[in-house]
Every structure is written in structure tokens, then in C-alpha cells.
Short mmCIF file of C-alpha atoms in Angstrom, two decimals:
data_model
loop_
_atom_site.label_atom_id
_atom_site.label_comp_id
_atom_site.label_asym_id
_atom_site.label_seq_id
_atom_site.Cartn_x
_atom_site.Cartn_y
_atom_site.Cartn_z
CA MET Q 8 -4.42 10.20 16.15
CA ALA Q 9 -3.78 7.65 18.03
CA SER Q 10 -3.13 10.14 18.89
CA ARG Q 11 -1.93 11.71 15.02
CA PHE Q 12 1.16 14.47 16.06
CA PHE Q 13 4.22 14.69 17.72
CA VAL Q 14 7.61 14.03 18.65
CA ALA Q 15 9.81 16.13 21.19
CA ALA Q 16 13.64 15.77 21.01
CA SER Q 17 15.84 16.66 17.98
CA ALA Q 18 16.07 14.54 14.78
CA ALA Q 19 19.34 12.97 15.85
CA LEU Q 20 18.20 11.21 19.51
CA ALA Q 21 15.22 9.94 17.72
CA ILE Q 22 17.80 8.20 14.50
CA ARG Q 23 20.72 6.82 17.36
CA SER Q 24 17.61 5.31 18.88
CA VAL Q 25 17.21 3.65 16.08
CA THR Q 26 19.04 0.37 14.33
CA ALA Q 27 15.93 -0.35 11.83
CA GLN Q 28 15.07 -0.04 8.45
CA GLN Q 29 18.48 2.83 8.72
CA PRO Q 30 17.66 6.46 8.38
CA GLY Q 31 18.96 7.74 5.17
CA SER Q 32 20.64 11.36 4.49
CA THR Q 33 17.68 13.49 4.31
CA PRO Q 34 17.21 13.95 8.22
CA GLU Q 35 13.54 13.88 9.55
CA LYS Q 36 13.40 16.61 11.68
CA HIS Q 37 10.01 17.26 13.22
CA PRO Q 38 8.15 20.53 13.83
CA GLU Q 39 7.95 21.48 16.96
CA LEU Q 40 3.99 22.34 18.54
CA THR Q 41 3.45 22.74 22.25
CA THR Q 42 0.22 21.41 24.39
CA TYR Q 43 -1.00 21.35 27.16
CA LYS Q 44 -2.27 18.88 30.01
CA CYS Q 45 -4.93 20.45 32.90
CA THR Q 46 -5.98 19.40 36.00
CA THR Q 47 -8.01 21.50 38.26
CA ALA Q 48 -5.41 21.33 41.03
CA GLY Q 49 -2.87 22.04 38.91
CA GLY Q 50 -4.01 24.66 35.83
CA CYS Q 51 -2.56 23.50 32.83
CA VAL Q 52 1.52 22.66 32.77
CA ALA Q 53 3.04 23.11 28.63
CA GLN Q 54 4.78 20.12 26.80
CA LYS Q 55 7.03 20.39 24.26
CA THR Q 56 5.64 17.60 21.37
CA SER Q 57 6.16 17.60 17.93
CA LEU Q 58 4.01 16.46 14.95
CA VAL Q 59 5.46 13.30 12.57
CA LEU Q 60 3.87 12.61 9.51
CA ASP Q 61 2.88 8.96 8.46
CA TRP Q 62 4.66 6.61 7.46
CA ASN Q 63 3.37 6.39 4.28
CA ASN Q 64 3.86 9.78 3.71
CA HIS Q 65 8.06 9.15 3.89
CA LYS Q 66 9.97 8.10 1.00
CA LEU Q 67 11.79 4.07 0.75
CA GLU Q 68 14.60 3.93 -1.25
CA GLN Q 69 17.79 2.10 -2.36
CA ALA Q 70 21.60 3.37 -2.22
CA ASP Q 71 21.27 4.80 -5.79
CA GLY Q 72 18.07 6.79 -4.37
CA SER Q 73 15.75 4.97 -7.13
CA ALA Q 74 12.57 3.66 -5.57
CA CYS Q 75 12.06 0.84 -2.71
CA PRO Q 76 8.69 -0.96 -4.58
CA VAL Q 77 7.46 -2.95 -1.18
CA SER Q 78 5.81 -6.65 -2.99
CA ASN Q 79 5.77 -10.16 -2.55
CA THR Q 80 7.51 -9.76 -6.02
CA SER Q 81 9.55 -7.53 -5.12
CA ALA Q 82 13.50 -7.85 -5.63
CA VAL Q 83 14.48 -5.28 -3.18
CA CYS Q 84 11.55 -5.09 -0.54
CA SER Q 85 10.36 -8.34 -0.44
CA ASP Q 86 10.02 -9.02 3.26
CA ASN Q 87 11.22 -7.35 6.45
CA ALA Q 88 14.95 -8.62 6.17
CA SER Q 89 15.77 -7.91 2.99
CA CYS Q 90 13.99 -3.80 3.23
CA ASN Q 91 16.06 -3.89 5.81
CA LYS Q 92 19.28 -4.55 3.92
CA ASN Q 93 17.92 -2.88 1.10
CA CYS Q 94 16.58 -0.22 1.12
CA VAL Q 95 16.32 3.54 3.82
CA VAL Q 96 13.83 5.92 5.22
CA GLN Q 97 14.24 9.06 4.37
CA GLY Q 98 13.18 12.40 6.74
CA ILE Q 99 10.31 15.02 5.29
CA ASN Q 100 10.23 18.27 4.30
CA TYR Q 101 7.15 19.20 6.30
CA VAL Q 102 6.47 22.44 4.86
CA ASN Q 103 6.60 20.94 1.64
CA ALA Q 104 4.10 18.86 2.57
CA GLY Q 105 1.56 21.00 4.42
CA VAL Q 106 2.20 20.97 7.57
CA LYS Q 107 3.58 24.88 9.64
CA THR Q 108 3.69 24.37 13.65
CA SER Q 109 4.06 28.37 15.23
CA GLY Q 110 4.11 28.03 19.23
CA ASP Q 111 0.96 25.99 20.02
CA ALA Q 112 -0.42 26.16 17.07
CA VAL Q 113 -0.71 24.06 13.84
CA THR Q 114 -1.26 24.56 10.50
CA LEU Q 115 -2.59 21.41 7.66
CA ASN Q 116 -2.41 22.44 4.00
CA GLN Q 117 -4.51 20.14 1.59
CA TYR Q 118 -2.88 21.78 -1.13
CA VAL Q 119 1.26 23.20 -1.69
CA PRO Q 120 2.63 24.96 -4.76
CA ASN Q 121 4.75 22.92 -6.98
CA GLY Q 122 6.86 25.79 -8.45
CA ASN Q 123 5.56 25.43 -11.47
CA GLY Q 124 2.55 27.78 -10.64
CA GLY Q 125 0.49 25.26 -10.00
CA TYR Q 126 -0.21 23.32 -6.65
CA ASN Q 127 0.79 19.73 -5.78
CA ALA Q 128 -2.36 17.29 -3.05
CA ALA Q 129 -0.32 17.12 0.25
CA SER Q 130 -3.25 16.19 2.21
CA PRO Q 131 -1.40 15.57 5.65
CA ARG Q 132 -1.91 13.01 8.17
CA VAL Q 133 0.23 13.63 10.96
CA TYR Q 134 0.18 12.16 14.77
CA LEU Q 135 0.74 13.20 18.06
CA LEU Q 136 4.34 12.15 20.11
CA ASP Q 137 5.15 12.02 23.78
CA PRO Q 138 7.55 14.15 25.09
CA ASN Q 139 10.00 12.03 24.67
CA GLY Q 140 9.70 11.44 21.14
CA GLU Q 141 9.46 7.59 21.65
CA GLU Q 142 6.28 6.48 21.41
CA TYR Q 143 2.67 7.63 20.23
CA GLU Q 144 1.08 10.18 23.24
CA ASN Q 145 -1.03 7.40 24.88
CA VAL Q 146 -4.76 9.06 25.53
CA GLN Q 147 -6.74 8.17 28.01
CA LEU Q 148 -9.47 10.88 27.76
CA THR Q 149 -12.26 9.01 29.93
CA GLY Q 150 -13.58 11.04 32.91
CA GLN Q 151 -11.60 14.07 31.51
CA GLU Q 152 -12.24 16.57 28.98
CA LEU Q 153 -10.24 17.23 25.12
CA THR Q 154 -10.03 20.70 24.73
CA PHE Q 155 -8.41 22.40 21.31
CA ASP Q 156 -9.93 25.72 19.14
CA VAL Q 157 -10.33 25.78 15.17
CA GLU Q 158 -10.08 28.38 12.31
CA LEU Q 159 -11.41 26.86 9.19
CA SER Q 160 -12.74 29.83 7.42
CA THR Q 161 -11.62 29.31 4.38
CA LEU Q 162 -12.17 24.89 4.91
CA PRO Q 163 -15.20 24.78 2.21
CA CYS Q 164 -17.70 22.15 1.84
CA GLY Q 165 -16.30 18.40 0.32
CA MET Q 166 -13.31 18.88 2.05
CA ASN Q 167 -12.60 17.47 6.21
CA GLY Q 168 -10.19 18.43 8.25
CA ALA Q 169 -10.14 15.74 11.00
CA LEU Q 170 -8.68 15.31 14.48
CA TYR Q 171 -9.51 11.88 16.01
CA LEU Q 172 -7.71 8.82 18.20
CA SER Q 173 -7.07 5.37 17.09
CA GLU Q 174 -5.49 2.69 18.86
CA MET Q 175 -2.69 2.14 17.28
CA ALA Q 176 0.22 0.46 18.52
CA MET Q 177 2.18 3.22 21.07
CA GLY Q 178 5.88 1.97 19.44
CA GLY Q 179 4.42 2.25 16.67
CA GLY Q 180 5.31 -1.24 15.68
CA LYS Q 181 8.98 -0.07 15.88
CA SER Q 182 11.25 -3.34 16.09
CA ALA Q 183 14.84 -4.29 14.48
CA THR Q 184 13.36 -4.12 11.23
CA ASN Q 185 11.23 -0.44 11.14
CA PRO Q 186 12.01 2.67 13.26
CA GLY Q 187 8.16 2.79 14.29
CA ALA Q 188 6.27 6.36 15.80
CA ALA Q 189 9.66 8.05 14.97
CA TYR Q 190 8.01 7.96 11.17
CA GLY Q 191 5.50 7.78 11.41
CA SER Q 192 4.25 3.88 11.73
CA GLY Q 193 1.89 1.63 12.96
CA TYR Q 194 -1.14 3.38 11.60
CA CYS Q 195 -4.69 1.98 11.76
CA ASP Q 196 -8.74 2.84 12.68
CA ALA Q 197 -12.07 1.29 12.39
CA GLN Q 198 -12.36 1.09 8.46
CA CYS Q 199 -9.56 -1.51 8.09
CA PRO Q 200 -7.75 -0.43 5.84
CA LYS Q 201 -5.15 -2.65 3.63
CA GLN Q 202 -1.64 -0.42 3.05
CA THR Q 203 1.56 -1.82 2.21
CA TRP Q 204 2.80 -2.47 5.65
CA PHE Q 205 0.84 -3.08 8.83
CA ASN Q 206 2.12 -2.26 12.34
CA GLY Q 207 5.81 -2.12 10.95
CA THR Q 208 5.87 -4.46 8.79
CA VAL Q 209 5.63 -5.65 4.90
CA ASN Q 210 2.23 -6.64 4.69
CA ASN Q 211 2.14 -9.09 2.01
CA GLY Q 212 -0.81 -10.60 3.51
CA VAL Q 213 -2.85 -8.00 2.70
CA LEU Q 214 -4.22 -7.68 6.31
CA GLY Q 215 -6.47 -4.72 7.31
CA ALA Q 216 -5.52 -2.86 10.22
CA CYS Q 217 -8.50 -3.15 12.31
CA CYS Q 218 -9.26 -0.71 16.00
CA ASN Q 219 -10.98 1.19 18.10
CA GLU Q 220 -11.73 4.71 16.29
CA MET Q 221 -13.26 7.97 18.25
CA ASP Q 222 -13.42 10.42 16.29
CA ILE Q 223 -13.12 13.95 18.24
CA TRP Q 224 -13.95 16.20 15.03
CA GLU Q 225 -14.68 16.36 11.12
CA ALA Q 226 -15.68 19.28 10.11
CA ASN Q 227 -15.81 21.91 6.93
CA GLY Q 228 -16.87 25.35 7.43
CA ARG Q 229 -20.29 24.27 6.81
CA ALA Q 230 -21.04 21.15 8.37
CA THR Q 231 -19.43 19.04 11.81
CA GLY Q 232 -19.78 16.16 13.59
CA PHE Q 233 -18.08 13.61 16.22
CA THR Q 234 -18.81 9.80 15.90
CA PRO Q 235 -17.34 6.87 18.04
CA HIS Q 236 -16.31 3.70 15.89
CA PRO Q 237 -15.84 0.63 18.55
CA CYS Q 238 -14.57 -2.58 17.75
CA ASP Q 239 -14.91 -6.26 18.85
CA VAL Q 240 -10.65 -6.08 19.47
CA VAL Q 241 -8.30 -4.26 21.82
CA SER Q 242 -5.47 -2.68 20.34
CA ILE Q 243 -4.71 -4.00 16.36
CA GLU Q 244 -6.21 -6.48 14.94
CA GLY Q 245 -5.66 -7.86 11.45
CA CYS Q 246 -8.68 -8.76 9.49
CA ASP Q 247 -8.41 -11.40 6.04
CA SER Q 248 -11.27 -11.60 4.74
CA ALA Q 249 -14.06 -9.58 3.12
CA GLU Q 250 -16.85 -10.32 5.68
CA SER Q 251 -13.66 -9.71 8.79
CA CYS Q 252 -12.68 -6.62 6.66
CA GLY Q 253 -16.20 -5.52 5.95
CA PHE Q 254 -19.28 -3.47 7.37
CA ASN Q 255 -20.50 -6.55 9.63
CA GLY Q 256 -16.21 -7.19 10.48
CA VAL Q 257 -14.29 -6.68 13.94
CA CYS Q 258 -15.13 -2.94 13.73
CA ASP Q 259 -17.98 -0.49 13.85
CA GLN Q 260 -17.54 1.50 10.66
CA TRP Q 261 -20.69 3.52 10.30
CA GLY Q 262 -19.95 4.92 14.03
CA CYS Q 263 -22.97 6.31 15.90
CA GLY Q 264 -22.32 10.18 14.33
CA PHE Q 265 -23.70 13.62 16.04
CA ASN Q 266 -24.07 15.79 13.59
CA PRO Q 267 -26.79 19.00 14.29
CA TYR Q 268 -28.06 19.53 10.57
CA ALA Q 269 -28.67 15.36 9.64
CA LEU Q 270 -30.59 16.33 13.29
CA GLY Q 271 -32.45 18.37 12.63
CA ARG Q 272 -30.88 22.14 13.35
CA PRO Q 273 -29.31 23.21 10.04
CA GLN Q 274 -29.06 26.53 11.69
CA TYR Q 275 -25.94 25.83 14.81
CA TYR Q 276 -23.47 25.24 12.49
CA GLY Q 277 -22.21 27.61 9.52
CA ALA Q 278 -20.25 30.20 8.22
CA GLY Q 279 -22.41 33.22 8.45
CA SER Q 280 -23.67 35.36 11.38
CA ASP Q 281 -27.04 33.53 10.97
CA PHE Q 282 -25.39 30.47 12.47
CA VAL Q 283 -25.41 30.42 16.55
CA ILE Q 284 -21.70 28.85 15.45
CA ASP Q 285 -20.15 31.14 13.25
CA THR Q 286 -17.34 29.52 11.14
CA THR Q 287 -15.37 32.52 10.15
CA LYS Q 288 -14.61 33.48 12.83
CA LYS Q 289 -12.38 30.84 15.02
CA PHE Q 290 -14.17 29.01 18.25
CA THR Q 291 -13.02 25.95 20.51
CA VAL Q 292 -14.69 23.00 20.80
CA SER Q 293 -14.56 20.93 23.55
CA THR Q 294 -15.71 17.24 24.42
CA ARG Q 295 -16.35 15.60 27.27
CA PHE Q 296 -16.64 11.73 28.26
CA VAL Q 297 -18.48 11.10 31.39
CA THR Q 298 -18.02 8.57 33.48
CA ASP Q 299 -20.81 6.92 35.67
CA ASP Q 300 -18.81 7.09 39.51
CA GLY Q 301 -17.02 10.58 38.10
CA THR Q 302 -13.73 9.34 37.78
CA THR Q 303 -10.89 8.24 35.26
CA THR Q 304 -11.21 4.77 36.17
CA GLY Q 305 -15.75 4.71 35.83
CA THR Q 306 -17.43 3.50 33.27
CA LEU Q 307 -17.92 5.57 29.76
CA ILE Q 308 -21.60 6.65 29.76
CA ASP Q 309 -21.82 9.46 27.63
CA VAL Q 310 -19.45 11.90 25.41
CA GLN Q 311 -20.98 15.56 25.16
CA ARG Q 312 -19.80 18.28 23.35
CA SER Q 313 -20.15 22.12 24.02
CA TYR Q 314 -18.40 24.97 22.34
CA SER Q 315 -17.47 28.92 22.81
CA GLN Q 316 -16.49 31.61 19.85
CA GLU Q 317 -16.34 35.16 21.27
CA GLY Q 318 -17.04 34.64 25.06
CA ARG Q 319 -19.48 32.03 24.69
CA VAL Q 320 -19.84 28.92 26.47
CA ILE Q 321 -22.45 27.73 23.55
CA THR Q 322 -23.77 24.31 24.39
CA ASN Q 323 -24.66 21.29 21.61
CA ALA Q 324 -27.54 21.57 19.59
CA ALA Q 325 -30.46 19.21 20.37
CA ALA Q 326 -31.77 17.45 18.03
CA ASN Q 327 -34.69 18.30 16.77
CA ALA Q 328 -38.20 15.93 16.57
CA SER Q 329 -38.28 16.11 13.02
CA SER Q 330 -35.12 14.09 13.88
CA GLY Q 331 -36.60 11.30 15.53
CA TRP Q 332 -34.43 11.82 18.13
CA GLU Q 333 -35.77 15.16 20.16
CA GLY Q 334 -34.08 16.23 23.02
CA LEU Q 335 -30.29 14.14 22.29
CA THR Q 336 -27.38 16.92 22.93
CA SER Q 337 -25.58 13.99 23.07
CA ILE Q 338 -23.40 10.12 21.83
CA THR Q 339 -24.96 7.87 25.13
CA LYS Q 340 -26.19 4.82 25.62
CA VAL Q 341 -30.07 4.79 24.51
CA HIS Q 342 -32.66 1.65 24.19
CA LYS Q 343 -31.62 -1.57 21.69
CA SER Q 344 -34.55 -0.54 19.37
CA THR Q 345 -33.05 2.74 18.72
CA MET Q 346 -29.81 2.95 16.59
CA LEU Q 347 -28.54 5.87 14.97
CA LEU Q 348 -27.26 6.94 18.20
CA SER Q 349 -26.57 3.73 20.50
CA ILE Q 350 -23.03 2.42 21.36
CA PRO Q 351 -23.30 -0.87 18.95
CA ARG Q 352 -20.44 -2.65 20.97
CA ASP Q 353 -21.22 -3.42 24.05
#
């Protein structure tokens, strides 16, 4: 998520603020989701936020309802000007797309019923918008903590539930020819994905969309990990070659992750009472971004993880001696000769 989620106001307000890739006849109505900002002095204050699906989930159509193909050879959408003239972007039925909210809870479904007795893959990717619904929420976590509850008892091996931050442009590339964040535009991450659109513009140059990424939570009912993916660039950068877009390019695509199982603690996290964290039951995940001086303006030196379940506070697993990282419990800078948990882009 450069933040992946929300838009507060109503769809009508979001649409009126747009003169761009014209919204179509199907309105964009974002599911409301309450989030909280907390301080030691003032406690937790609720925010009226909401979710928006990624731009690529929205249909781009011509006036007659037919598809609007996007390419440098397209007769209707070969560049931003022609797309704006000939195409409209339609809103999303979020329930059909696998997204449901209730108060401060969101449920994302990998598959949704298709009406014929079967299921269609949904795999929704949603972003967090600020309470005004005009831009993505600018999450600044240095010297602070991010906490959420998770319930993934039905998420098996082979699946991945992800909550992460990526350094997307806050407006989602909003311009005279693109409605931006209100329709989930402008995605990027450290894997430098090549998409039809690059930060809100037609991507005929096939640029990879590179930006800093922090994987707060990648998990299912059997395994979990958190991983920073730093880049040599600030904000979204377009890579244009196999070298710059690849594993030796501008971003650390491997990242430096902390996975308890991989670090020699197979009984720390899993389904059942035999594990320290029992994924058949709901639990809370907390991630702290520690600075050298304890302030929000200091230099990040450590990313720490803890959990709580059924009234117990659970410290992060300590790496086993057999992993070669005995005693490590967090992601921090370590000696340059060690690579697995060191942050490489410093």
C-alpha cells in the first residue's frame, strides 16, 4: 500500500473533482473503512476512510460499451489524449470484486461466486486514500508503530495475504487525462512491474514502475514474513532496460526478510495449539520503526515485530543458531559481510 486502501467522501464528490479520463455511467462507490491514528497523549482517533481498487480492475470502455484497448497501435487509445477523447473509466462493484467492509474490518476474497455454481478469481488489490478522498494516505512510520488485527484461518499454503507500503505518487498520477487516486491509479513497487499505464499515463514505452516498498505482512495460515525492499530512487521511477528493471537494477527485489520458519523456528507460527502463534484464531500484528534518537525525524535503525493473541503479548521469534543468525529478532543493519538481514541500499 502506498498505502493500499481508502477514499472518504462520496463517489459523487470524487467524480466532480475530476475532468480527466471521463468517469462512465457506473459510479465509483468506495467501501467505507474506519482506521485510527493513535498518540500516547491523545489516544486513538477514528478516521473515516475507505477503499479503492487498483486502476487495472476498472473497465475502460468506449461510448458504445465496447472495450477500449490501450496500445501504441490502438485506434481509440494510443496515447493520453485519444484515451480521454474516446474512452471512459467505469466504477467497480466491490462485492463482486471480492471486497467487503464492516466498520473497521475488511475482508478480501481470492475467489467470488460467478452465478453458475462456480467461482471466478478476484485477487483484489486495494489502496488507502486520505480522509478527503483526493490522494493516497501518506503513511509516515519512522519512529512510530503500525498495528492491525488479522484473521486468516481459511488462508492455506500457496496463498498470500499481503499488507504493504509502496512509494506511489500521492495523487496517483492525476492529470487532465487521468482521475488518479480516486480510481486506484499509479501503482509501483520494488519489482518494477510493467503495466499498461505508468503513473496515470499510457505506457507505450513499456516502462517498469519502480519505487521503494515495505512489506509489512505477507502471510497465510502456515508462514509469514516482513521485508523491506529499498531502492536507489525516490518516489516512482520508470526503468527501461532489463538491467535497470532486474535484480541488479534500481531496487532490491530480493529484499531482506524475516521469516521465522526460514530462520529455524518452525513451531513459532502455524495452525493449531502446538504453535506459539495459533493461526486458527485471530491475532494482532505490531510493527515498530525504531530511530536512532527515538523521534519521528531520526534515522531508521531497526524494524521490530511483535504479536498479541488471547491477552498474551508475544515477542518476535529469535533466529535459531542453525540458521546462522542466532538471536536475531528484527531487521536492522548488521556487519557488511552478512547479507540476509542487512539493509543493502544505505
